Short mmCIF file of C-alpha atoms and ligand atoms in Angstrom, two decimals:
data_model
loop_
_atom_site.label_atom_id
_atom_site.label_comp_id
_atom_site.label_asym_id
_atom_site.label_seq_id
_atom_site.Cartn_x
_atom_site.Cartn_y
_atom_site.Cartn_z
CA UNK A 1 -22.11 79.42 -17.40
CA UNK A 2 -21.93 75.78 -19.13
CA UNK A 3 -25.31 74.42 -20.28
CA UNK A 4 -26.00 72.42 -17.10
CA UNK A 5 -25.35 75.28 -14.68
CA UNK A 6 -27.91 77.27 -16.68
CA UNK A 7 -30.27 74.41 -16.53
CA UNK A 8 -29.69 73.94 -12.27
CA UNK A 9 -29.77 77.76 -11.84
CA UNK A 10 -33.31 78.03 -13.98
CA UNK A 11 -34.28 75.09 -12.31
CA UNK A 12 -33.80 76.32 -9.12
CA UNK A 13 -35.07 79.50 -10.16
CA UNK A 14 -38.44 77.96 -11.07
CA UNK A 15 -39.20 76.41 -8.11
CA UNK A 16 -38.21 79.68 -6.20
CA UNK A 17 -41.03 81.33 -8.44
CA UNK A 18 -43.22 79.13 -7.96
CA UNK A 19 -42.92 78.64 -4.65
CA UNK A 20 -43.23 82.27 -3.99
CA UNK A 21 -46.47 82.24 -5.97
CA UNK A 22 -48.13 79.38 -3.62
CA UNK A 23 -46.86 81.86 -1.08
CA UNK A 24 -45.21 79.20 0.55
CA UNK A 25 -41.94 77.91 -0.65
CA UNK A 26 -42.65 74.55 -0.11
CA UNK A 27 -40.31 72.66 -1.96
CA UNK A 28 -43.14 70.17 -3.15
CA UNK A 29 -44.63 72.89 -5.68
CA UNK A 30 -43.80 70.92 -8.80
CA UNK A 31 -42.82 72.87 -11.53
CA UNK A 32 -42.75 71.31 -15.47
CA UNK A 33 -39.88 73.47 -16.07
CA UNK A 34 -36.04 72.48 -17.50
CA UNK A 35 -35.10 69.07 -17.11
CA UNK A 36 -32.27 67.17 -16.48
CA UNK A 37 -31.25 63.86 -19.22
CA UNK A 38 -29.82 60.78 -17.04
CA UNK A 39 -28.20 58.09 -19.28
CA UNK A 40 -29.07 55.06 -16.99
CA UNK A 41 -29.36 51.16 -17.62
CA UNK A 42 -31.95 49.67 -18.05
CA UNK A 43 -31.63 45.83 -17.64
CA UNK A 44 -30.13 45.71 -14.71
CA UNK A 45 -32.52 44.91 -11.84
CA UNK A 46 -31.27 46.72 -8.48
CA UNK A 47 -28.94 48.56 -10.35
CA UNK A 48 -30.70 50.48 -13.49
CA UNK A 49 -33.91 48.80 -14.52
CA UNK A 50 -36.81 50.41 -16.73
CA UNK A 51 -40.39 48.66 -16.24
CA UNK A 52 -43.16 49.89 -18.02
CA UNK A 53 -42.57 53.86 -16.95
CA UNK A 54 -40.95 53.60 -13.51
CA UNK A 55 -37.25 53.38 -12.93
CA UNK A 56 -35.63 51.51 -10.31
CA UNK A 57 -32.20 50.13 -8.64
CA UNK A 58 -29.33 51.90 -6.62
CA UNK A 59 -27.80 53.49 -9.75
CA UNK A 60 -31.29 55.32 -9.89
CA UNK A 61 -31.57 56.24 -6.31
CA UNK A 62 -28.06 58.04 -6.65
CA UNK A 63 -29.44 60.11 -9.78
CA UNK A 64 -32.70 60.79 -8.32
CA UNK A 65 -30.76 61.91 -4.86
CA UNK A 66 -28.11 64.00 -6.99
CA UNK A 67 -30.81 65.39 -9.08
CA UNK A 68 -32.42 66.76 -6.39
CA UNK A 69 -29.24 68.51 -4.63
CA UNK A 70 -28.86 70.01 -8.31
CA UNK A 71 -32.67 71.39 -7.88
CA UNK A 72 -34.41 68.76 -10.07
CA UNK A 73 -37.57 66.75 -9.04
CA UNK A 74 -38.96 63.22 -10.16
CA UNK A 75 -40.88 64.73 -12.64
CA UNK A 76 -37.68 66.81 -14.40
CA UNK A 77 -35.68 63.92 -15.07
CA UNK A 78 -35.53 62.15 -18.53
CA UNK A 79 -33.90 59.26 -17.97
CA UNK A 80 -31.76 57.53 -21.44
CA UNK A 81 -30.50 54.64 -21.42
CA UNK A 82 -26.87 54.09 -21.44
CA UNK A 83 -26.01 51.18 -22.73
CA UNK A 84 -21.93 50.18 -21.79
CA UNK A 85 -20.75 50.55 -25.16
CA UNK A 86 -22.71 54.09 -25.64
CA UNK A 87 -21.46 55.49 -22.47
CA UNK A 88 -18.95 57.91 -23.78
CA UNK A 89 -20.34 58.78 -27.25
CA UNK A 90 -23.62 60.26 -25.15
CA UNK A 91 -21.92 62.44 -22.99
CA UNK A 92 -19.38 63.75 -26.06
CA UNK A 93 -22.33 64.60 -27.64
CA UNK A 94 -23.94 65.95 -25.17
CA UNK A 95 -27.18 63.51 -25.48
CA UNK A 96 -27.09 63.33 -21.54
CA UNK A 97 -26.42 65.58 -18.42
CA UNK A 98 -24.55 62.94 -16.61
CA UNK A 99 -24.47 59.44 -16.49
CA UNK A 100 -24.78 56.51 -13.41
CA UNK A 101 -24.65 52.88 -15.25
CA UNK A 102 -22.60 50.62 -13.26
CA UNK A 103 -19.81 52.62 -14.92
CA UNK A 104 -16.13 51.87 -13.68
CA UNK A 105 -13.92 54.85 -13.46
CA UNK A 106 -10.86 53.49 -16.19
CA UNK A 107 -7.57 55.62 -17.09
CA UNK A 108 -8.87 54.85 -20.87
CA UNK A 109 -13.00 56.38 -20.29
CA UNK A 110 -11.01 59.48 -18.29
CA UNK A 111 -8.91 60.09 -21.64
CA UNK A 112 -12.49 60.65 -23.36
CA UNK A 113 -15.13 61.71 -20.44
CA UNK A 114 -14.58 63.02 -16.46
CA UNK A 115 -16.16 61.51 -13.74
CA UNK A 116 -17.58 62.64 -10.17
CA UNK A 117 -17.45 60.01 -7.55
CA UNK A 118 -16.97 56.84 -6.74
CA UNK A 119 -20.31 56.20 -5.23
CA UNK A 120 -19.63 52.22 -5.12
CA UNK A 121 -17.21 49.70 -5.11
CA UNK A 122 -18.22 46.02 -6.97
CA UNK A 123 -16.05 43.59 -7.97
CA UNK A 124 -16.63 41.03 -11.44
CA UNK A 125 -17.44 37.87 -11.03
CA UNK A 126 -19.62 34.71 -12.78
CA UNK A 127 -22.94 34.00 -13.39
CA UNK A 128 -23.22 29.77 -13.84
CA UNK A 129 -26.36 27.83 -13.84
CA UNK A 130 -27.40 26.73 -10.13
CA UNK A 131 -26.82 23.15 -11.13
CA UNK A 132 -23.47 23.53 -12.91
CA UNK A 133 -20.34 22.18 -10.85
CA UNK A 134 -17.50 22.57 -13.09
CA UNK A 135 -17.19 26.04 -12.99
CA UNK A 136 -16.07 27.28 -9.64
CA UNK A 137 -13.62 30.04 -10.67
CA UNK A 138 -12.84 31.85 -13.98
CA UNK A 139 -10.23 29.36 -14.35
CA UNK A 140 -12.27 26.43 -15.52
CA UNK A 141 -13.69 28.68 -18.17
CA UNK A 142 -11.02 27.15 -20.45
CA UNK A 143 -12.95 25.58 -23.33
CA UNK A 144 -16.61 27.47 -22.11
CA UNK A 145 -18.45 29.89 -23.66
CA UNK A 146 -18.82 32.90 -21.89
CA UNK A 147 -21.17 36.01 -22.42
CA UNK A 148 -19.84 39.54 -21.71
CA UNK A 149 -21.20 42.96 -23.12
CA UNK A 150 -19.88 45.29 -25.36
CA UNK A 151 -17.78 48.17 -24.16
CA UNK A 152 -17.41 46.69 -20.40
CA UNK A 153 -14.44 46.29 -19.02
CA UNK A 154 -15.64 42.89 -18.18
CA UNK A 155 -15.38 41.65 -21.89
CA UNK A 156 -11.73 43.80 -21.60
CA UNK A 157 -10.37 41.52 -18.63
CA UNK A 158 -11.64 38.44 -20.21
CA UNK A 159 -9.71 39.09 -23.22
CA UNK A 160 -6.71 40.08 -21.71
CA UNK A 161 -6.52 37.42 -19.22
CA UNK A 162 -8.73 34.29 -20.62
CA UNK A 163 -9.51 34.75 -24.54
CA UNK A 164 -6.60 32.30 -25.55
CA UNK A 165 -8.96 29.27 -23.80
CA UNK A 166 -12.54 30.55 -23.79
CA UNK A 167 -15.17 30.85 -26.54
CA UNK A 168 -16.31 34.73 -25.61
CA UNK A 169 -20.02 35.64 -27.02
CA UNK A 170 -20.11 39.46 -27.05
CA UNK A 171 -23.37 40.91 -26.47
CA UNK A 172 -24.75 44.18 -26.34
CA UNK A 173 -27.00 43.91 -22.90
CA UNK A 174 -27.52 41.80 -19.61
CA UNK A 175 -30.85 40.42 -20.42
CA UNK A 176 -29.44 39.07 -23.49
CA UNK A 177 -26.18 37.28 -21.74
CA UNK A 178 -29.12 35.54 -19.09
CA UNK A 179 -31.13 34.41 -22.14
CA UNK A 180 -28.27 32.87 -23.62
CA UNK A 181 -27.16 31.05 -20.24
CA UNK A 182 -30.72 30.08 -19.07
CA UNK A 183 -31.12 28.27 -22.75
CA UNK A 184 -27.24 27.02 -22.42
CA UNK A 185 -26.23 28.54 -25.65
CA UNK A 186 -23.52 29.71 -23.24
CA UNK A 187 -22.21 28.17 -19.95
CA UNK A 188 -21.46 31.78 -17.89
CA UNK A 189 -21.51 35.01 -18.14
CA UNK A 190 -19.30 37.65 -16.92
CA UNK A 191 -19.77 40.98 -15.10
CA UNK A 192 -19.85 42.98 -11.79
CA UNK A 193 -21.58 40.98 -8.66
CA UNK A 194 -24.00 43.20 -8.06
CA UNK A 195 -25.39 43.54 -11.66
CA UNK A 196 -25.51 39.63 -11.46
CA UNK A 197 -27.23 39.45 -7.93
CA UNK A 198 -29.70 41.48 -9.60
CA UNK A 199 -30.15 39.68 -12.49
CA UNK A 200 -29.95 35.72 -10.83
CA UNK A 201 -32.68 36.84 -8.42
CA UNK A 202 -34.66 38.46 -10.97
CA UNK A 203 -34.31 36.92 -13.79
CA UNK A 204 -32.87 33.52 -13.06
CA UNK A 205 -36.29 31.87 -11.88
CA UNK A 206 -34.01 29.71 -9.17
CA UNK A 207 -31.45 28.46 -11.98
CA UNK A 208 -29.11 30.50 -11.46
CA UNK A 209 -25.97 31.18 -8.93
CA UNK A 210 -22.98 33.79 -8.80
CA UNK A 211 -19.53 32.39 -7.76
CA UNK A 212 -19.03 34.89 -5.00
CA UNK A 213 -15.46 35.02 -5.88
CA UNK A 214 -14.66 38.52 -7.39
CA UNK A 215 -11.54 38.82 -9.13
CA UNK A 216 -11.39 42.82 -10.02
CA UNK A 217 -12.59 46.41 -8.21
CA UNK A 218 -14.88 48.37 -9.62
CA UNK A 219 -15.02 51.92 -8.47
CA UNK A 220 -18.64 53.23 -10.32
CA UNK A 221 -18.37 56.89 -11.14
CA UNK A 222 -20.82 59.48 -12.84
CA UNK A 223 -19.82 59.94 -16.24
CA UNK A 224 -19.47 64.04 -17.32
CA UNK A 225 -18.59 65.69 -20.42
CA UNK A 226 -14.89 66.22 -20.37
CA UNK A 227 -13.17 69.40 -18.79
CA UNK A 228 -17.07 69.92 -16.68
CA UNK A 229 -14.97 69.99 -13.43
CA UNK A 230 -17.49 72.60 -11.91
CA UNK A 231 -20.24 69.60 -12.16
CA UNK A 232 -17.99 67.63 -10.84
CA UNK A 233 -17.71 69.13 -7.48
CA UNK A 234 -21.21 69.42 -7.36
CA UNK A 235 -21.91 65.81 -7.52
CA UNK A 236 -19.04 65.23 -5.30
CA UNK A 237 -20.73 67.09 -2.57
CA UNK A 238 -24.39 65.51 -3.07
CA UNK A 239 -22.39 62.01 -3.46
CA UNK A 240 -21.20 62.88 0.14
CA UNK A 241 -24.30 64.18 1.51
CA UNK A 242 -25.84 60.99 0.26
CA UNK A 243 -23.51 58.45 2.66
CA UNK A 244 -23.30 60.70 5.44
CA UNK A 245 -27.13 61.34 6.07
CA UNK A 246 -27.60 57.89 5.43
CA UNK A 247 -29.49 57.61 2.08
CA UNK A 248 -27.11 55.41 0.34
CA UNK A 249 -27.35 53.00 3.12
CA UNK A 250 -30.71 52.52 3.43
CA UNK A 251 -30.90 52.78 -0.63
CA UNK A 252 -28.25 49.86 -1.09
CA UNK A 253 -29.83 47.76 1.68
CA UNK A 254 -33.36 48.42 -0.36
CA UNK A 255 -32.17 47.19 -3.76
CA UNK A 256 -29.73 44.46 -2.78
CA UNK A 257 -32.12 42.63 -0.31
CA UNK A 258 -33.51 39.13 -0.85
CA UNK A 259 -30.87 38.72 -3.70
CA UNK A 260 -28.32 37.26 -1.14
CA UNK A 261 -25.35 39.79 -1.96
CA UNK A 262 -23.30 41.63 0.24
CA UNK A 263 -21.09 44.19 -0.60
CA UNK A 264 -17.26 44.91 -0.26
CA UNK A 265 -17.55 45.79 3.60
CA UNK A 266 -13.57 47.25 3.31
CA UNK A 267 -14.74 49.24 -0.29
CA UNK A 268 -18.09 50.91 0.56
CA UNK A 269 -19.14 52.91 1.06
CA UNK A 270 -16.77 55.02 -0.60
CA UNK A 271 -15.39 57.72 1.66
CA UNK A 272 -12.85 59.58 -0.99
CA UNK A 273 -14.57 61.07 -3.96
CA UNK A 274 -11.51 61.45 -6.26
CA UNK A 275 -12.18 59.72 -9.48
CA UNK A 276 -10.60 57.10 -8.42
CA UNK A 277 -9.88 54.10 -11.32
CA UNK A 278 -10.85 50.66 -10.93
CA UNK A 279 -8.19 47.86 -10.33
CA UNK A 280 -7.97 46.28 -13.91
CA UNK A 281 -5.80 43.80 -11.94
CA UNK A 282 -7.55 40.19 -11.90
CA UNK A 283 -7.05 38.69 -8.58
CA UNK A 284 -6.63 34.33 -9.42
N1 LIG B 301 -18.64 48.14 -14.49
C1 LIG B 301 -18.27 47.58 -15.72
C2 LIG B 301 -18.14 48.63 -16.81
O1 LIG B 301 -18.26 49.77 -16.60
C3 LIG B 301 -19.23 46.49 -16.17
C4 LIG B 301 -20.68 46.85 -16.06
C5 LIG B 301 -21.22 47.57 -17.27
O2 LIG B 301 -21.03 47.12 -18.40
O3 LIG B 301 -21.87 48.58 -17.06
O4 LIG B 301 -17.85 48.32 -17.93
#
């Protein structure tokens, strides 16, 4: 048994105990038992987003749901955070169970880490100030300064395909790329829609737009520690049993409303859960 099975079956073993105990089996005994470590963001509104103690977004709603097919409630899970450069270096060393962070399943990441899923589909795009008109696509980045984060393949596609005419500021989180646009230190910044749907409607206090006009696809896995192909299925089939009872619908509708973004009808919800990479390909 690896060290997460052993955690699921005394997990699930727990509950059964205690249940028995109550003399009812009621699966809302809560138990302090084993827990489960979720590397998560957290500053990403509607995705991953940590306020005072409570956790929120879609990314969350998918750990919480998988956690529970696993045996785990609320009050089990430790969530990390995960920022995107850290992603890989916490599940080698085993600082986290699993990990759902807006993470794109990459031929490079699967070298290093496995992943179950995909459980969505984005596509990158640009955050601009609401009343900025010369940007309308990444082309008229040339001679702009852009914001990406470390260790996304965001800041990878911008290099490969714009670097040569645009003035990239690397940063290591979202809430520091909105700062720096809201205060026009830089004049975009660069990452999956729905991360910036999130963050213009939370944190954009009516300045801010997003283009609308993605130019990549982003299939978001759960990260696992390489060669865990057992947890793998596992997630798989809670992944499934979250679309098809209708979870992930209502959960996506939940997080995404009032921000004004809609996702990839033809992508999502995902219906093939085969690790699927992303389409480094940009599209203009
Ligand atoms: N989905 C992209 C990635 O995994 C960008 C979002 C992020 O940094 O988490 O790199």
């Amino acid at each position: 048994m690896n060290r997460l099975t052993k955690k699921i079956f005394a997990a699930v073993l727990a509950v059964v105990s205690l249940g028995a105990l109550a003399g009812c089996g009621s699966s809302t005994v809560e138990t302090s038992g084993p827990k489960i470590t979720i590397g998560i963001k957290f500053d990403q509104p509607g995705v991953g987003y940590k306020e005072g103690d409570s956790y929120s977004g879609f990314d969350v709603d998918v750990a919480r749901y998988v956690a529970k097919q696993l045996g785990y409630s609320e009050k089990q899970i430790v969530w990390k955070e995960a920022p995107s450069a850290q992603r890989e270096a916490l599940l080698q060393n085993g600082d986290v169970d699993f990990i759902i962070a807006s993470y794109s399943i990459t031929a490079d990441r699967k070298k290093v880490v496995d992943f179950a899923g995909p459980y969505f589909v984005a596509g990158q795009d640009l955050l601009v100030r609401s009343d900025d008109k010369s940007i309308t696509s990444a082309k008229d980045l040339n001679g702009k300064n852009l914001c990406t984060v470390s260790g996304s393949t965001s800041a990878q596609v911008i290099k490969d395909n714009f670097a040569k005419s645009v003035q990239i500021m690397e940063l290591s989180g979202y809430a520091e790329c909105v700062t720096a646009l809201i205060s026009g230190t830089v004049d975009a910044v660069t990452t999956d829609d729905i991360i910036l749907a999130g963050l213009a409607h939370a944190k954009g206090n009516g300045l801010l737009k997003v283009l609308g006009k993605p130019f990549t696809k982003e299939t978001y896995g759960i990260g696992v520690k390489k060669g865990d192909s057992q947890l793998v299925t596992t997630i798989n089939a809670a992944l499934k049993k979250m679309v098809s009872d209708g979870t992930w619908q209502k959960d996506l509708t939940k997080e995404t409303g009032g921000t004004g973004y809609t996702p990839n009808k033809e992508w999502n919800p995902p219906t093939k859960f085969n690790a699927e990479n992303s389409d480094e390909t940009v599209r203009q």
